[in-house]
CSV table of C-alpha atoms in Angstrom, one decimal:
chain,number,residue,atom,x,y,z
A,1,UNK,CA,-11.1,44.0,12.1
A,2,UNK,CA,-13.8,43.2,14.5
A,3,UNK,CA,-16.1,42.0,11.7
A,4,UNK,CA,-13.3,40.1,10.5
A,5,UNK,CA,-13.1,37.9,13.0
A,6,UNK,CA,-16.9,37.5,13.2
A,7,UNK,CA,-16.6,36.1,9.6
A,8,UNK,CA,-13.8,34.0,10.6
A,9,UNK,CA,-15.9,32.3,13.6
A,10,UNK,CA,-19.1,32.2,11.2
A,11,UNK,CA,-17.0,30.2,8.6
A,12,UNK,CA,-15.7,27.9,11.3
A,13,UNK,CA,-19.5,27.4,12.6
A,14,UNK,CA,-20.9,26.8,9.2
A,15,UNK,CA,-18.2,24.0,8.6
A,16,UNK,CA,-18.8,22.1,11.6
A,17,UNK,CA,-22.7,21.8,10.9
A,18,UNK,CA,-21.6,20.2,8.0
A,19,UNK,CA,-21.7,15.9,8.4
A,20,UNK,CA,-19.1,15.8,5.7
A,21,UNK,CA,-16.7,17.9,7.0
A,22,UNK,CA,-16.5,15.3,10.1
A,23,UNK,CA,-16.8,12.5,8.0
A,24,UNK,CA,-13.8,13.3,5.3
A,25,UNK,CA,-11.9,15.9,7.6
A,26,UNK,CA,-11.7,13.7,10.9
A,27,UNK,CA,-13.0,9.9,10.5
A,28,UNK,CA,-11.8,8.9,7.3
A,29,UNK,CA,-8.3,10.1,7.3
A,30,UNK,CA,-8.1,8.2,11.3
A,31,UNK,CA,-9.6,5.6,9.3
A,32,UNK,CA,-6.9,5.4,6.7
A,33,UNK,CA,-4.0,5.5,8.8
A,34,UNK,CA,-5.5,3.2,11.3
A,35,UNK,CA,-6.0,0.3,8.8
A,36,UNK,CA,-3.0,1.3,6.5
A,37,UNK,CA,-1.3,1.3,9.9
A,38,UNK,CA,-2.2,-2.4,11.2
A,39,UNK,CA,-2.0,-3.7,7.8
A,40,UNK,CA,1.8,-2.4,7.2
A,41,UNK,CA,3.1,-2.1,10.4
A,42,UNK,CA,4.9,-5.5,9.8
A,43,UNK,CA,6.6,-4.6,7.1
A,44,UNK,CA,9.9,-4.9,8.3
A,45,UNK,CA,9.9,-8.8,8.4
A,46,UNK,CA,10.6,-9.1,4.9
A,47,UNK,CA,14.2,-8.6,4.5
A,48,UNK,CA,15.3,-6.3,1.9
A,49,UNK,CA,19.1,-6.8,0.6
A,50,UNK,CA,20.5,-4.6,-1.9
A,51,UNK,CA,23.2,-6.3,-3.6
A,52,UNK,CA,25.4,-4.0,-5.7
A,53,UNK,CA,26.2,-4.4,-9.3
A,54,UNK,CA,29.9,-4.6,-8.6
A,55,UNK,CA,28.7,-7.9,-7.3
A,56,UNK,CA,27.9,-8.9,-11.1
A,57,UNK,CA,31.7,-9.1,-11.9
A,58,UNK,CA,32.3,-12.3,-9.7
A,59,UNK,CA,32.0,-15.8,-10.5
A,60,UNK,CA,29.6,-16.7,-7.9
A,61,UNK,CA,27.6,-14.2,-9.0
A,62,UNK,CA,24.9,-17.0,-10.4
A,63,UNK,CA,25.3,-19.1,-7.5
A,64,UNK,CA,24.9,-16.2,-4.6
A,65,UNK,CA,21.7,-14.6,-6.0
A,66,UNK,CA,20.2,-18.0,-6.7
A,67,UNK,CA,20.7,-18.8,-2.9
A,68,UNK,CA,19.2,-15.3,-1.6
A,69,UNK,CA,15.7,-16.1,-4.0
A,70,UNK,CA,15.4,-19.9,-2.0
A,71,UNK,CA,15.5,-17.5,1.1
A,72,UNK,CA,11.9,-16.9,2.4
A,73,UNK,CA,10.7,-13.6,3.4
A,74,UNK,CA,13.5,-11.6,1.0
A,75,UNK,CA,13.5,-9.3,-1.2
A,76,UNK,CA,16.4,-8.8,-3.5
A,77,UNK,CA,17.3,-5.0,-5.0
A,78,UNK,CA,20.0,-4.4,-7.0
A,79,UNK,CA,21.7,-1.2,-7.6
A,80,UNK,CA,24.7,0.6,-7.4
A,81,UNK,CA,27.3,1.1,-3.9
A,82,UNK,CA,25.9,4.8,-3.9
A,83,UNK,CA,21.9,3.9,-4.8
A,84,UNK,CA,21.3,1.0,-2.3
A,85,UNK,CA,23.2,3.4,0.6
A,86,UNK,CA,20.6,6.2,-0.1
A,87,UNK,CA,18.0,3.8,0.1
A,88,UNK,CA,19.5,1.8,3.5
A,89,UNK,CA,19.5,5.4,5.2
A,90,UNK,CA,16.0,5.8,3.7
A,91,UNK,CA,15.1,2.6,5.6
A,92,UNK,CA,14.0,1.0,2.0
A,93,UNK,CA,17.0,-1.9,2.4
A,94,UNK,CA,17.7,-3.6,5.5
A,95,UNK,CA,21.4,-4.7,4.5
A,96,UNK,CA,23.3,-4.6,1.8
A,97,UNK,CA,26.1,-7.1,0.1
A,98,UNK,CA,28.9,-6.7,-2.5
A,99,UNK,CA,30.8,-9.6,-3.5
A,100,UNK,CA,34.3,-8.7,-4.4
A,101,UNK,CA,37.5,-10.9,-5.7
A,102,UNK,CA,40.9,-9.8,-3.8
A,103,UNK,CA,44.2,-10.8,-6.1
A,104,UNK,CA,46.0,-12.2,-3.5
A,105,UNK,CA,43.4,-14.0,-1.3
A,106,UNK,CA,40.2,-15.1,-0.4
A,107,UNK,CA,36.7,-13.8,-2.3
A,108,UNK,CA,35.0,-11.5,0.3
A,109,UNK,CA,30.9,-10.5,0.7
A,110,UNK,CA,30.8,-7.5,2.6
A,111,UNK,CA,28.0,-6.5,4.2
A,112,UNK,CA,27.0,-3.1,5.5
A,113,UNK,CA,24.1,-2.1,7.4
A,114,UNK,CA,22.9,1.6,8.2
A,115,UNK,CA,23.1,0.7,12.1
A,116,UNK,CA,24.8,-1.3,14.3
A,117,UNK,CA,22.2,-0.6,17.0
A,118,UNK,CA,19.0,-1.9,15.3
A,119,UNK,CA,18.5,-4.8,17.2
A,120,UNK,CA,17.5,-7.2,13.8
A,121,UNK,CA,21.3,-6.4,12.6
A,122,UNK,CA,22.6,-9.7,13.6
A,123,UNK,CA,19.6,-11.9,12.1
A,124,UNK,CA,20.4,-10.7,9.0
A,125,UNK,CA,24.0,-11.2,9.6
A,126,UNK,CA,23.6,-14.7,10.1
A,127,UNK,CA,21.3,-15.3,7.3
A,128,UNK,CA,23.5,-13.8,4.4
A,129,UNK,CA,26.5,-16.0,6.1
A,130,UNK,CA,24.3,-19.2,5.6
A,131,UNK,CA,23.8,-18.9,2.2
A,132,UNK,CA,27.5,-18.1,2.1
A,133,UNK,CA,28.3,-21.4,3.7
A,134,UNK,CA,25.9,-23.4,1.9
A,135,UNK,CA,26.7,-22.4,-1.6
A,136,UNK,CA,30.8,-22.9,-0.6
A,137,UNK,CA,29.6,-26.2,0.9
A,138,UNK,CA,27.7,-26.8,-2.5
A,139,UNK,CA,31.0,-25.7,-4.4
A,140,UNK,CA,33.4,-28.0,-2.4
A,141,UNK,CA,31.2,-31.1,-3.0
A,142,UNK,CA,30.5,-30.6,-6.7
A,143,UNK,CA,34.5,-29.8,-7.0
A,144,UNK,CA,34.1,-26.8,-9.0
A,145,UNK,CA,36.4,-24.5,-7.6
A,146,UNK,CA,40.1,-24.9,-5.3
A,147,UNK,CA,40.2,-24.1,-2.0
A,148,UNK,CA,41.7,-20.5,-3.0
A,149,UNK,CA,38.3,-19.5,-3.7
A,150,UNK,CA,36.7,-19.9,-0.2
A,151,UNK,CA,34.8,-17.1,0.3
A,152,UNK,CA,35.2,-15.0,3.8
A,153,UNK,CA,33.0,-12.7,5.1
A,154,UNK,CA,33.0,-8.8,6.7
A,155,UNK,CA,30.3,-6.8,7.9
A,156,UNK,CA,30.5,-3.1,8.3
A,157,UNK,CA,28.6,-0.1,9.2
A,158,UNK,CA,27.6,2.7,6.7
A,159,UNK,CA,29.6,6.0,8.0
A,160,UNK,CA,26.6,8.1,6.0
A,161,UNK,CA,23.8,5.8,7.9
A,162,UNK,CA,21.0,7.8,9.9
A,163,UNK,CA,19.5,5.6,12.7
A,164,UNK,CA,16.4,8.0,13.1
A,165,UNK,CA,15.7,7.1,9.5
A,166,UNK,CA,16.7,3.7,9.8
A,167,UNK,CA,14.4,3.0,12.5
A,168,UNK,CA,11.3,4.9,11.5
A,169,UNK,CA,8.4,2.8,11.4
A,170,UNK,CA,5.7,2.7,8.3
A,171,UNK,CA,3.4,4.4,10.6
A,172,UNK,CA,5.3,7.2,11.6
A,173,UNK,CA,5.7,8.2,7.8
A,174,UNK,CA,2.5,7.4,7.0
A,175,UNK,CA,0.5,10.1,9.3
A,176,UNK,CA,2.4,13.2,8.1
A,177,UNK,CA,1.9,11.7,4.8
A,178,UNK,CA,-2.0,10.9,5.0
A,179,UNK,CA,-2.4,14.4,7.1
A,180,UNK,CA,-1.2,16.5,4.2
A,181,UNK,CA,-2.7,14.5,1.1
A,182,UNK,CA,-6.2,14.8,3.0
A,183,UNK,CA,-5.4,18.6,4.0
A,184,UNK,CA,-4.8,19.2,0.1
A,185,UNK,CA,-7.5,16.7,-1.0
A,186,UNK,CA,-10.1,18.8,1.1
A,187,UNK,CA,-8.4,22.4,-0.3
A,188,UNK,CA,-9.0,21.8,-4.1
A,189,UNK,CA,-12.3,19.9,-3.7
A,190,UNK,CA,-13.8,21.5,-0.6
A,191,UNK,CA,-12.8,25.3,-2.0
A,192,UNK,CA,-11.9,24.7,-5.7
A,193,UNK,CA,-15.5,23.5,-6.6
A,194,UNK,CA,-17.1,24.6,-4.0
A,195,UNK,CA,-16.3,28.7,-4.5
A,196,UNK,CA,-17.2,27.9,-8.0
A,197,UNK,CA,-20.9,26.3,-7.2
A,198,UNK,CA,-21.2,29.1,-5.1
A,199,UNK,CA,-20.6,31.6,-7.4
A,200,UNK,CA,-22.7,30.0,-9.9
A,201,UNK,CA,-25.6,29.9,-7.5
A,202,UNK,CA,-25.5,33.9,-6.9
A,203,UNK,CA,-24.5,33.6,-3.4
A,204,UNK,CA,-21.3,36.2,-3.9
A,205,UNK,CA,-23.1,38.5,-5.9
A,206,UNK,CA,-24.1,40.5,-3.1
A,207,UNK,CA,-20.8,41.0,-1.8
A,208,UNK,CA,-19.5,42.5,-4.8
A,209,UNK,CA,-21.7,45.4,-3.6
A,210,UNK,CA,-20.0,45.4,-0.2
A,211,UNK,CA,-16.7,47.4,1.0
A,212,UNK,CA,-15.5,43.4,1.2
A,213,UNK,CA,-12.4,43.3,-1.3
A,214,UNK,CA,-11.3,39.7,-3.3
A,215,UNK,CA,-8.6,39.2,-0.9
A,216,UNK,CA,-10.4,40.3,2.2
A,217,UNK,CA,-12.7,37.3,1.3
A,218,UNK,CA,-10.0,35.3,0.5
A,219,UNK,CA,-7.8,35.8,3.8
A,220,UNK,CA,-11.4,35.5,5.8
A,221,UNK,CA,-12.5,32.0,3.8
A,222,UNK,CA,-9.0,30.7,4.2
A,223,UNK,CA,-8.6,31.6,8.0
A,224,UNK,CA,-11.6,29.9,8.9
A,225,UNK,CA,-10.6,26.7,6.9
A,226,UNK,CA,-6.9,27.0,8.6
A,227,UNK,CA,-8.8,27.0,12.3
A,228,UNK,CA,-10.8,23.8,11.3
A,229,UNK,CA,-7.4,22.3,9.9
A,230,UNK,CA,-5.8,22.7,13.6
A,231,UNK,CA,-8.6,20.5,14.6
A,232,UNK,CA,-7.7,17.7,11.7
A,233,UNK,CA,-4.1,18.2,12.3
A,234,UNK,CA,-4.2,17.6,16.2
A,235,UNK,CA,-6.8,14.7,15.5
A,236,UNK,CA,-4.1,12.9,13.0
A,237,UNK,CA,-1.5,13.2,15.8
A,238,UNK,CA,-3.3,11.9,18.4
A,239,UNK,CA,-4.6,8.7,16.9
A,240,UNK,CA,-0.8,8.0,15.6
A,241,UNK,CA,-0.1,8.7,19.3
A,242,UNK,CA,-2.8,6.5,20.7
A,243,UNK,CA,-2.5,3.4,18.6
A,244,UNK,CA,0.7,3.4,17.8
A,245,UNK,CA,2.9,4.8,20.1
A,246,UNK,CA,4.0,7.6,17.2
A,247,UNK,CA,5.0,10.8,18.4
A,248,UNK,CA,6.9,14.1,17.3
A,249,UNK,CA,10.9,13.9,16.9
A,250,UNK,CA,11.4,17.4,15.7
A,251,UNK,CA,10.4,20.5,17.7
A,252,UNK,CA,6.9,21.4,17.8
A,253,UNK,CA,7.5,25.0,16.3
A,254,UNK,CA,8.8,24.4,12.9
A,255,UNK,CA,6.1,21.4,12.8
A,256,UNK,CA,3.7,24.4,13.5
A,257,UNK,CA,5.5,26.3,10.8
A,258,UNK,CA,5.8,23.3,8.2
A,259,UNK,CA,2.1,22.6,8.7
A,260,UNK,CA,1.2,26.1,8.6
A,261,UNK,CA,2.8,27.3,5.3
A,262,UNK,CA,1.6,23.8,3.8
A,263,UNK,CA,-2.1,24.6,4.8
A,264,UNK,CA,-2.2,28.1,3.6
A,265,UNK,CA,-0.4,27.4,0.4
A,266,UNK,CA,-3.2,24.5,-0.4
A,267,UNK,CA,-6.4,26.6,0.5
A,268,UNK,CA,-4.8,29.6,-1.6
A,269,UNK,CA,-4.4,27.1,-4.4
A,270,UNK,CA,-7.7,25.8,-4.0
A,271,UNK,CA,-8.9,29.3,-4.5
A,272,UNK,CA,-6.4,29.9,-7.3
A,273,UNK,CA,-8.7,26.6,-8.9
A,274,UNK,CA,-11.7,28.5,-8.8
A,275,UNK,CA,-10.3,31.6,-10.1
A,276,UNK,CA,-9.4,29.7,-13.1
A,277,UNK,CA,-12.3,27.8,-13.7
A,278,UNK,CA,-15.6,29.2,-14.9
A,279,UNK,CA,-17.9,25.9,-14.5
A,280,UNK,CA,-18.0,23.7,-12.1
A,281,UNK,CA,-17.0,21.2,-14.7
A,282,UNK,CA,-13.5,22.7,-15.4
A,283,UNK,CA,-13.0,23.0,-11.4
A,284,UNK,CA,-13.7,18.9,-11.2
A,285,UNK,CA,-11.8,18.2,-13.8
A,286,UNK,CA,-9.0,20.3,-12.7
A,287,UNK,CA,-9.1,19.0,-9.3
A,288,UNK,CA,-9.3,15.2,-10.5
A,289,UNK,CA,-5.8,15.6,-12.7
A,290,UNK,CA,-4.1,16.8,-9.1
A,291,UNK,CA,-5.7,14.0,-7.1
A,292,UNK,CA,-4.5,11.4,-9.3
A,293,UNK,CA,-0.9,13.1,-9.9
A,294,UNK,CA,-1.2,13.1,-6.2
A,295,UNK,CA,-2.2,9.8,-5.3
A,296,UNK,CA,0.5,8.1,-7.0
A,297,UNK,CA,3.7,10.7,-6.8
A,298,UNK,CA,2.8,12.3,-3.0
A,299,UNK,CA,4.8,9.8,-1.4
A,300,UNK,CA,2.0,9.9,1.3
A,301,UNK,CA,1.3,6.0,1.3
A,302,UNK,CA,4.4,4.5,-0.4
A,303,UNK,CA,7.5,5.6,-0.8
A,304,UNK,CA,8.5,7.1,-4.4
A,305,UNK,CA,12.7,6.3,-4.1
A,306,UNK,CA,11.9,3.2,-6.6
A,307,UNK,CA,10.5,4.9,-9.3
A,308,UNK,CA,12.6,6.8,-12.5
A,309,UNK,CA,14.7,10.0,-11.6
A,310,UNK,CA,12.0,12.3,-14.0
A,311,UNK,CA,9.5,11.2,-12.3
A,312,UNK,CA,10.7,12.0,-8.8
A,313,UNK,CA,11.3,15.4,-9.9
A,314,UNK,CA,7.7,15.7,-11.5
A,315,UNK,CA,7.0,14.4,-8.3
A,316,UNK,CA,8.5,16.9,-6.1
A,317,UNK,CA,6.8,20.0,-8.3
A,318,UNK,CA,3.4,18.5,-7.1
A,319,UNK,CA,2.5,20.7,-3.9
A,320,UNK,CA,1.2,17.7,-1.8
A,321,UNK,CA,4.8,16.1,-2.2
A,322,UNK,CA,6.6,18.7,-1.0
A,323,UNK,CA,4.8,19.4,1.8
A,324,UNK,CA,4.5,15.7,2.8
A,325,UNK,CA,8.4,15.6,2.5
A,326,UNK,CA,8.9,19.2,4.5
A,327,UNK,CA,6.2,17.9,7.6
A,328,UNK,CA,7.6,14.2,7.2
A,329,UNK,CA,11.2,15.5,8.0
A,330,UNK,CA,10.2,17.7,11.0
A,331,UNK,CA,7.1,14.9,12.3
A,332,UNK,CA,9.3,11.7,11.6
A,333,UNK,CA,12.6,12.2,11.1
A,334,UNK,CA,13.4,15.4,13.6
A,335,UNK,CA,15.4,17.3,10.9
A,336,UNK,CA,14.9,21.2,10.8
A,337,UNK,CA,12.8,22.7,8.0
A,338,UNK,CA,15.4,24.7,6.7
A,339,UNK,CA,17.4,20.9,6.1
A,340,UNK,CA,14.6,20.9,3.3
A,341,UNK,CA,15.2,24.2,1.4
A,342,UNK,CA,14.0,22.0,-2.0
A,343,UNK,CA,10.0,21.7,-0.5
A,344,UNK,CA,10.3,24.9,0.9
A,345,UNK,CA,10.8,26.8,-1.9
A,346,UNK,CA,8.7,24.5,-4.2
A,347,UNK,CA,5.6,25.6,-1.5
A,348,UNK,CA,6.6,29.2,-1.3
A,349,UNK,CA,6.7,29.0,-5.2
A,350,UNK,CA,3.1,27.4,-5.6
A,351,UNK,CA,1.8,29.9,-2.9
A,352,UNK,CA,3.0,33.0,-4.3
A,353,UNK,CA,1.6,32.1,-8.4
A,354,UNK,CA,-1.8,30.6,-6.8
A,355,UNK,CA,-2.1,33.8,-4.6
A,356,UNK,CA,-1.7,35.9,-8.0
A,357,UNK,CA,-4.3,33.6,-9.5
A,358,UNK,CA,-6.6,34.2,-6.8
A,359,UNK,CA,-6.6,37.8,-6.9
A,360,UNK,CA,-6.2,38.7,-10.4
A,361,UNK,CA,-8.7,36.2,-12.2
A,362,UNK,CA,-11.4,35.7,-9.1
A,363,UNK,CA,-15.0,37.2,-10.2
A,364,UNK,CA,-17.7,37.5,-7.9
A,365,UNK,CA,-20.0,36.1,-10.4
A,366,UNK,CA,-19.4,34.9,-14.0
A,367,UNK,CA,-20.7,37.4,-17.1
């Protein structure tokens, strides 16, 4: 055990003598989330309504979205009741409006919102009731339609809304986001073509004539990776802290735990890379197809609720995604890990077949 932990510290020494391990492990991903950061951390001034295709049905249909495109700064998304409410809790629509015809009165827009208390509730308010008023003012003049068809207006609060969602900043779903993605980034390039160069070099070949076993290396490469991690990890936190005022809703444990289990899984599955691949071309070329799956589906930079159903749930099979969405509910949103059993068991999944990997096809040297 004692020699154990001398490996563990020697690993840990080796990696800090190493310029790119500061350079990619702690400056660039500060970097990234401090210029992502500033550049999307006003966002939120573009208005998003959803309006819902119910709204399609009415007569002033036409008329209503052609008012909300004059409107600067607003993004229209359309979609159904169900759709834009999932994405109002998500924080992706800032109010939503369904236009709807009553028998025996008035037409009504209703408006909900996913919180009451967000204190931009009321400009948006106001600005879906002026294009109301202008486009009946507009109506009355051009003498298209009776009085019968004045339109009134209600606003409401979604019972389903979340305000710690709702009022998540960019930034505070960016960091967990950009610390994962570079935690699994620096797994399956640092250790999936790295093991392999090594072993391609001769540098394990004398081990294979030690009492050392495959896993015993394994367990010994990937503590002393984990260690540095803590170091990446805590740096993330603290610039998101520092700059931008970010800090950790949920409890520190199962962020611990999340983080943990994510870490592990990716340097195991780095390893499980360079079981798998006998050059180091096969490694780079295995480790580019996950980089750019990853990339695009993580969810680290941009959220993925826009994109088609299949390829949410290709996304979600990626490991990076899951454990974005598993540290990202505990970091941002305060939920409780277990409030994620989907992730979890994707990254328990992914660590149990690249752990087989990595003990059954490592060689100490190729034949």
């Amino acid at each position: 055990m004692k020699s154990f932990w001398k490996q563990v510290k020697l690993q840990l020494l080796v990696h800090f003598r190493e310029p790119e391990v500061i350079l990619w492990g702690f400056i660039f991903p500060a970097l990234m989330i401090l210029v992502l950061g500033f550049v999307f951390s006003k966002k939120a001034e573009t208005q998003s309504v959803g309006v819902t295709d119910a709204s399609k049905a009415h007569p002033a249909y036409e008329e209503f979205m052609a008012g909300l495109t004059t409107v600067e700064m607003m993004k229209v998304v359309e979609g159904s009741l169900a759709e834009l409410t999932v994405g109002a809790t998500g924080g992706e629509v800032d109010i939503i409006v369904s236009l709807e015809s009553e028998d025996d009165g008035p037409s009504l827009l209703m408006s909900y919102v996913a919180s009451a208390d967000d204190p931009k509730v009321e400009v948006r308010r106001l600005r879906i009731e002026q294009i109301v008023a202008r486009l009946d003012r507009a109506r009355v003049d051009a003498r298209d339609v009776d009085e019968s068809m004045f339109w009134g207006v209600q606003h409401r609060v979604l019972e389903s809304s979340d305000d710690t969602r709702v009022n998540a900043t960019y930034v505070a779903r960016l960091i967990p986001g950009v610390m994962m993605y570079n935690l699994f980034m620096g797994c399956i390039f640092g250790i999936g073509i790295v093991v392999v160069r090594d072993k391609q070099r001769g540098k394990f070949k004398k081990l294979a004539t030690t009492p050392l076993s495959k896993t015993q290396f394994i367990l010994v490469t990937s503590l002393g990776r984990m260690l540095l991690m803590v170091f990446q990890v805590s740096a993330m936190v603290l610039v998101g802290y520092l700059f931008f005022k970010v800090s950790v809703v949920g409890t520190w444990i199962e962020l611990v735990f999340a983080v943990t289990l994510s870490v592990w899984m990716f340097l195991i599955f780095g390893f499980a890379i360079a079981a798998v691949s006998k050059s180091i071309e096969k490694a780079v070329a295995l480790a580019n197809v996950f980089f750019v799956f990853s990339t695009i589906l993580s969810g680290a930079f941009f959220s993925t609720a826009q994109m088609p159903e299949f390829v949410q749930t290709l996304a979600y099979l990626l490991p990076p995604t899951s454990a974005i969405e598993l540290v990202r509910g505990v970091y941002t949103y305060g939920d409780s890990i277990f409030a994620h059993p989907l992730p979890l068991g994707v990254l328990v999944g992914w660590f149990v077949l690249s752990l087989y990997l990595a003990t059954s096809r490592f060689k100490w040297h190729e034949d």
